[in-house]
Amino acid sequence: MATHNELGRWGEDMAAAYLQRKGYTIVERDWRSGHRDIDIIALDEDAVVFVEVKARRNRLFADPEQAVDWHKLNSLRTAANHYVKSRGIRQEIRLDVVTVTGCPDSEPLIEHIRDFQW
């Protein structure tokens, strides 16, 4: 597996563990709709939360959340819409972004942006 894929997988594992510690229930991971994907789908009380995870080794070039640009948001909207329709979801939905900065041999810095603006 390529190094960036390993970092991404580690970041998703760290984000999922973080969310579970915060009381979220993980429903799905790496859910796919065609070529689009949603990293984590979780429940937070009565809300269905679509979570985009951005992992970076450091913040030298940019903050990880800056990678959630218009194109990524559009892809997430489309995938989330498909998930909601295919599952008959009637609950509140929201998008959260979890950034994980570090590497597998260190303690990561995790930041959680609730209700990221679609």
JSON list of C-alpha atoms in Angstrom, two decimals:
[
{"chain": "A", "resi": 1, "resn": "MET", "atom": "CA", "xyz": [0.00, 0.00, 0.00]},
{"chain": "A", "resi": 2, "resn": "ALA", "atom": "CA", "xyz": [1.31, 3.49, -0.84]},
{"chain": "A", "resi": 3, "resn": "THR", "atom": "CA", "xyz": [2.50, 5.64, 2.05]},
{"chain": "A", "resi": 4, "resn": "HIS", "atom": "CA", "xyz": [-0.26, 8.23, 1.55]},
{"chain": "A", "resi": 5, "resn": "ASN", "atom": "CA", "xyz": [-2.87, 5.46, 1.60]},
{"chain": "A", "resi": 6, "resn": "GLU", "atom": "CA", "xyz": [-1.42, 4.11, 4.86]},
{"chain": "A", "resi": 7, "resn": "LEU", "atom": "CA", "xyz": [-1.55, 7.60, 6.38]},
{"chain": "A", "resi": 8, "resn": "GLY", "atom": "CA", "xyz": [-5.15, 8.00, 5.23]},
{"chain": "A", "resi": 9, "resn": "ARG", "atom": "CA", "xyz": [-6.19, 4.65, 6.68]},
{"chain": "A", "resi": 10, "resn": "TRP", "atom": "CA", "xyz": [-4.44, 5.45, 9.97]},
{"chain": "A", "resi": 11, "resn": "GLY", "atom": "CA", "xyz": [-6.16, 8.85, 10.03]},
{"chain": "A", "resi": 12, "resn": "GLU", "atom": "CA", "xyz": [-9.56, 7.25, 9.53]},
{"chain": "A", "resi": 13, "resn": "ASP", "atom": "CA", "xyz": [-8.85, 4.74, 12.32]},
{"chain": "A", "resi": 14, "resn": "MET", "atom": "CA", "xyz": [-7.85, 7.60, 14.66]},
{"chain": "A", "resi": 15, "resn": "ALA", "atom": "CA", "xyz": [-10.93, 9.63, 13.69]},
{"chain": "A", "resi": 16, "resn": "ALA", "atom": "CA", "xyz": [-13.29, 6.67, 14.23]},
{"chain": "A", "resi": 17, "resn": "ALA", "atom": "CA", "xyz": [-11.79, 5.95, 17.66]},
{"chain": "A", "resi": 18, "resn": "TYR", "atom": "CA", "xyz": [-12.04, 9.65, 18.57]},
{"chain": "A", "resi": 19, "resn": "LEU", "atom": "CA", "xyz": [-15.70, 9.82, 17.53]},
{"chain": "A", "resi": 20, "resn": "GLN", "atom": "CA", "xyz": [-16.53, 6.67, 19.50]},
{"chain": "A", "resi": 21, "resn": "ARG", "atom": "CA", "xyz": [-14.91, 8.19, 22.61]},
{"chain": "A", "resi": 22, "resn": "LYS", "atom": "CA", "xyz": [-17.17, 11.22, 22.07]},
{"chain": "A", "resi": 23, "resn": "GLY", "atom": "CA", "xyz": [-20.27, 8.99, 22.07]},
{"chain": "A", "resi": 24, "resn": "TYR", "atom": "CA", "xyz": [-20.85, 8.61, 18.33]},
{"chain": "A", "resi": 25, "resn": "THR", "atom": "CA", "xyz": [-21.93, 5.24, 16.97]},
{"chain": "A", "resi": 26, "resn": "ILE", "atom": "CA", "xyz": [-20.06, 4.28, 13.81]},
{"chain": "A", "resi": 27, "resn": "VAL", "atom": "CA", "xyz": [-22.54, 2.92, 11.25]},
{"chain": "A", "resi": 28, "resn": "GLU", "atom": "CA", "xyz": [-20.37, 2.59, 8.15]},
{"chain": "A", "resi": 29, "resn": "ARG", "atom": "CA", "xyz": [-16.80, 3.22, 7.06]},
{"chain": "A", "resi": 30, "resn": "ASP", "atom": "CA", "xyz": [-15.59, 3.84, 3.52]},
{"chain": "A", "resi": 31, "resn": "TRP", "atom": "CA", "xyz": [-19.12, 3.78, 2.12]},
{"chain": "A", "resi": 32, "resn": "ARG", "atom": "CA", "xyz": [-19.10, 4.04, -1.67]},
{"chain": "A", "resi": 33, "resn": "SER", "atom": "CA", "xyz": [-21.51, 5.40, -4.22]},
{"chain": "A", "resi": 34, "resn": "GLY", "atom": "CA", "xyz": [-19.89, 4.82, -7.58]},
{"chain": "A", "resi": 35, "resn": "HIS", "atom": "CA", "xyz": [-16.52, 6.57, -7.49]},
{"chain": "A", "resi": 36, "resn": "ARG", "atom": "CA", "xyz": [-17.58, 8.78, -4.57]},
{"chain": "A", "resi": 37, "resn": "ASP", "atom": "CA", "xyz": [-17.00, 7.78, -0.97]},
{"chain": "A", "resi": 38, "resn": "ILE", "atom": "CA", "xyz": [-17.84, 8.83, 2.54]},
{"chain": "A", "resi": 39, "resn": "ASP", "atom": "CA", "xyz": [-15.12, 8.09, 5.07]},
{"chain": "A", "resi": 40, "resn": "ILE", "atom": "CA", "xyz": [-17.35, 7.57, 8.11]},
{"chain": "A", "resi": 41, "resn": "ILE", "atom": "CA", "xyz": [-21.10, 7.56, 8.65]},
{"chain": "A", "resi": 42, "resn": "ALA", "atom": "CA", "xyz": [-22.05, 7.82, 12.30]},
{"chain": "A", "resi": 43, "resn": "LEU", "atom": "CA", "xyz": [-24.94, 8.55, 14.62]},
{"chain": "A", "resi": 44, "resn": "ASP", "atom": "CA", "xyz": [-24.72, 11.43, 17.08]},
{"chain": "A", "resi": 45, "resn": "GLU", "atom": "CA", "xyz": [-27.86, 11.20, 19.19]},
{"chain": "A", "resi": 46, "resn": "ASP", "atom": "CA", "xyz": [-30.61, 11.50, 16.55]},
{"chain": "A", "resi": 47, "resn": "ALA", "atom": "CA", "xyz": [-28.47, 12.93, 13.74]},
{"chain": "A", "resi": 48, "resn": "VAL", "atom": "CA", "xyz": [-26.85, 10.99, 10.91]},
{"chain": "A", "resi": 49, "resn": "VAL", "atom": "CA", "xyz": [-23.37, 12.43, 10.51]},
{"chain": "A", "resi": 50, "resn": "PHE", "atom": "CA", "xyz": [-21.30, 12.16, 7.36]},
{"chain": "A", "resi": 51, "resn": "VAL", "atom": "CA", "xyz": [-17.66, 12.52, 8.35]},
{"chain": "A", "resi": 52, "resn": "GLU", "atom": "CA", "xyz": [-14.86, 13.53, 6.02]},
{"chain": "A", "resi": 53, "resn": "VAL", "atom": "CA", "xyz": [-11.44, 12.69, 7.43]},
{"chain": "A", "resi": 54, "resn": "LYS", "atom": "CA", "xyz": [-8.33, 14.58, 6.35]},
{"chain": "A", "resi": 55, "resn": "ALA", "atom": "CA", "xyz": [-4.99, 13.22, 7.55]},
{"chain": "A", "resi": 56, "resn": "ARG", "atom": "CA", "xyz": [-1.70, 15.04, 7.10]},
{"chain": "A", "resi": 57, "resn": "ARG", "atom": "CA", "xyz": [1.78, 14.50, 8.48]},
{"chain": "A", "resi": 58, "resn": "ASN", "atom": "CA", "xyz": [2.04, 18.20, 9.32]},
{"chain": "A", "resi": 59, "resn": "ARG", "atom": "CA", "xyz": [0.50, 21.60, 8.61]},
{"chain": "A", "resi": 60, "resn": "LEU", "atom": "CA", "xyz": [3.48, 23.14, 6.83]},
{"chain": "A", "resi": 61, "resn": "PHE", "atom": "CA", "xyz": [1.72, 23.70, 3.51]},
{"chain": "A", "resi": 62, "resn": "ALA", "atom": "CA", "xyz": [-1.92, 24.06, 4.50]},
{"chain": "A", "resi": 63, "resn": "ASP", "atom": "CA", "xyz": [-4.47, 23.12, 7.12]},
{"chain": "A", "resi": 64, "resn": "PRO", "atom": "CA", "xyz": [-6.01, 19.72, 6.31]},
{"chain": "A", "resi": 65, "resn": "GLU", "atom": "CA", "xyz": [-9.58, 21.07, 6.27]},
{"chain": "A", "resi": 66, "resn": "GLN", "atom": "CA", "xyz": [-8.65, 23.33, 3.36]},
{"chain": "A", "resi": 67, "resn": "ALA", "atom": "CA", "xyz": [-8.67, 20.20, 1.19]},
{"chain": "A", "resi": 68, "resn": "VAL", "atom": "CA", "xyz": [-12.46, 20.06, 1.64]},
{"chain": "A", "resi": 69, "resn": "ASP", "atom": "CA", "xyz": [-13.03, 22.35, -1.29]},
{"chain": "A", "resi": 70, "resn": "TRP", "atom": "CA", "xyz": [-16.03, 22.97, -3.53]},
{"chain": "A", "resi": 71, "resn": "HIS", "atom": "CA", "xyz": [-15.36, 19.84, -5.61]},
{"chain": "A", "resi": 72, "resn": "LYS", "atom": "CA", "xyz": [-15.06, 17.61, -2.53]},
{"chain": "A", "resi": 73, "resn": "LEU", "atom": "CA", "xyz": [-18.19, 19.13, -0.99]},
{"chain": "A", "resi": 74, "resn": "ASN", "atom": "CA", "xyz": [-20.12, 18.52, -4.20]},
{"chain": "A", "resi": 75, "resn": "SER", "atom": "CA", "xyz": [-18.97, 14.89, -4.23]},
{"chain": "A", "resi": 76, "resn": "LEU", "atom": "CA", "xyz": [-19.94, 14.48, -0.55]},
{"chain": "A", "resi": 77, "resn": "ARG", "atom": "CA", "xyz": [-23.37, 16.02, -1.18]},
{"chain": "A", "resi": 78, "resn": "THR", "atom": "CA", "xyz": [-24.03, 13.61, -4.03]},
{"chain": "A", "resi": 79, "resn": "ALA", "atom": "CA", "xyz": [-22.89, 10.56, -2.05]},
{"chain": "A", "resi": 80, "resn": "ALA", "atom": "CA", "xyz": [-24.78, 11.63, 1.09]},
{"chain": "A", "resi": 81, "resn": "ASN", "atom": "CA", "xyz": [-27.93, 12.22, -0.96]},
{"chain": "A", "resi": 82, "resn": "HIS", "atom": "CA", "xyz": [-27.64, 8.71, -2.40]},
{"chain": "A", "resi": 83, "resn": "TYR", "atom": "CA", "xyz": [-27.12, 7.24, 1.07]},
{"chain": "A", "resi": 84, "resn": "VAL", "atom": "CA", "xyz": [-30.10, 9.11, 2.52]},
{"chain": "A", "resi": 85, "resn": "LYS", "atom": "CA", "xyz": [-32.40, 8.05, -0.32]},
{"chain": "A", "resi": 86, "resn": "SER", "atom": "CA", "xyz": [-31.21, 4.44, -0.44]},
{"chain": "A", "resi": 87, "resn": "ARG", "atom": "CA", "xyz": [-31.63, 4.01, 3.33]},
{"chain": "A", "resi": 88, "resn": "GLY", "atom": "CA", "xyz": [-34.83, 6.05, 3.71]},
{"chain": "A", "resi": 89, "resn": "ILE", "atom": "CA", "xyz": [-33.18, 8.33, 6.26]},
{"chain": "A", "resi": 90, "resn": "ARG", "atom": "CA", "xyz": [-35.58, 10.82, 7.85]},
{"chain": "A", "resi": 91, "resn": "GLN", "atom": "CA", "xyz": [-33.35, 12.09, 10.65]},
{"chain": "A", "resi": 92, "resn": "GLU", "atom": "CA", "xyz": [-31.37, 15.29, 10.73]},
{"chain": "A", "resi": 93, "resn": "ILE", "atom": "CA", "xyz": [-28.15, 15.02, 8.74]},
{"chain": "A", "resi": 94, "resn": "ARG", "atom": "CA", "xyz": [-24.93, 16.96, 8.97]},
{"chain": "A", "resi": 95, "resn": "LEU", "atom": "CA", "xyz": [-21.36, 16.99, 7.75]},
{"chain": "A", "resi": 96, "resn": "ASP", "atom": "CA", "xyz": [-18.44, 16.94, 10.17]},
{"chain": "A", "resi": 97, "resn": "VAL", "atom": "CA", "xyz": [-14.78, 17.15, 9.24]},
{"chain": "A", "resi": 98, "resn": "VAL", "atom": "CA", "xyz": [-12.16, 15.47, 11.41]},
{"chain": "A", "resi": 99, "resn": "THR", "atom": "CA", "xyz": [-8.53, 16.39, 10.78]},
{"chain": "A", "resi": 100, "resn": "VAL", "atom": "CA", "xyz": [-5.73, 14.17, 12.00]},
{"chain": "A", "resi": 101, "resn": "THR", "atom": "CA", "xyz": [-2.20, 15.58, 11.98]},
{"chain": "A", "resi": 102, "resn": "GLY", "atom": "CA", "xyz": [0.79, 13.38, 12.76]},
{"chain": "A", "resi": 103, "resn": "CYS", "atom": "CA", "xyz": [1.97, 9.92, 11.87]},
{"chain": "A", "resi": 104, "resn": "PRO", "atom": "CA", "xyz": [1.38, 6.41, 13.16]},
{"chain": "A", "resi": 105, "resn": "ASP", "atom": "CA", "xyz": [4.39, 6.41, 15.49]},
{"chain": "A", "resi": 106, "resn": "SER", "atom": "CA", "xyz": [3.27, 9.54, 17.38]},
{"chain": "A", "resi": 107, "resn": "GLU", "atom": "CA", "xyz": [0.25, 10.90, 19.23]},
{"chain": "A", "resi": 108, "resn": "PRO", "atom": "CA", "xyz": [-1.91, 12.67, 16.62]},
{"chain": "A", "resi": 109, "resn": "LEU", "atom": "CA", "xyz": [-3.47, 16.10, 16.87]},
{"chain": "A", "resi": 110, "resn": "ILE", "atom": "CA", "xyz": [-7.18, 15.61, 16.20]},
{"chain": "A", "resi": 111, "resn": "GLU", "atom": "CA", "xyz": [-9.53, 18.48, 15.44]},
{"chain": "A", "resi": 112, "resn": "HIS", "atom": "CA", "xyz": [-13.27, 18.04, 14.97]},
{"chain": "A", "resi": 113, "resn": "ILE", "atom": "CA", "xyz": [-15.26, 20.58, 12.98]},
{"chain": "A", "resi": 114, "resn": "ARG", "atom": "CA", "xyz": [-18.94, 19.93, 13.64]},
{"chain": "A", "resi": 115, "resn": "ASP", "atom": "CA", "xyz": [-21.52, 21.00, 11.12]},
{"chain": "A", "resi": 116, "resn": "PHE", "atom": "CA", "xyz": [-19.06, 21.91, 8.39]},
{"chain": "A", "resi": 117, "resn": "GLN", "atom": "CA", "xyz": [-20.85, 24.17, 5.95]},
{"chain": "A", "resi": 118, "resn": "TRP", "atom": "CA", "xyz": [-21.99, 22.29, 2.89]}
]
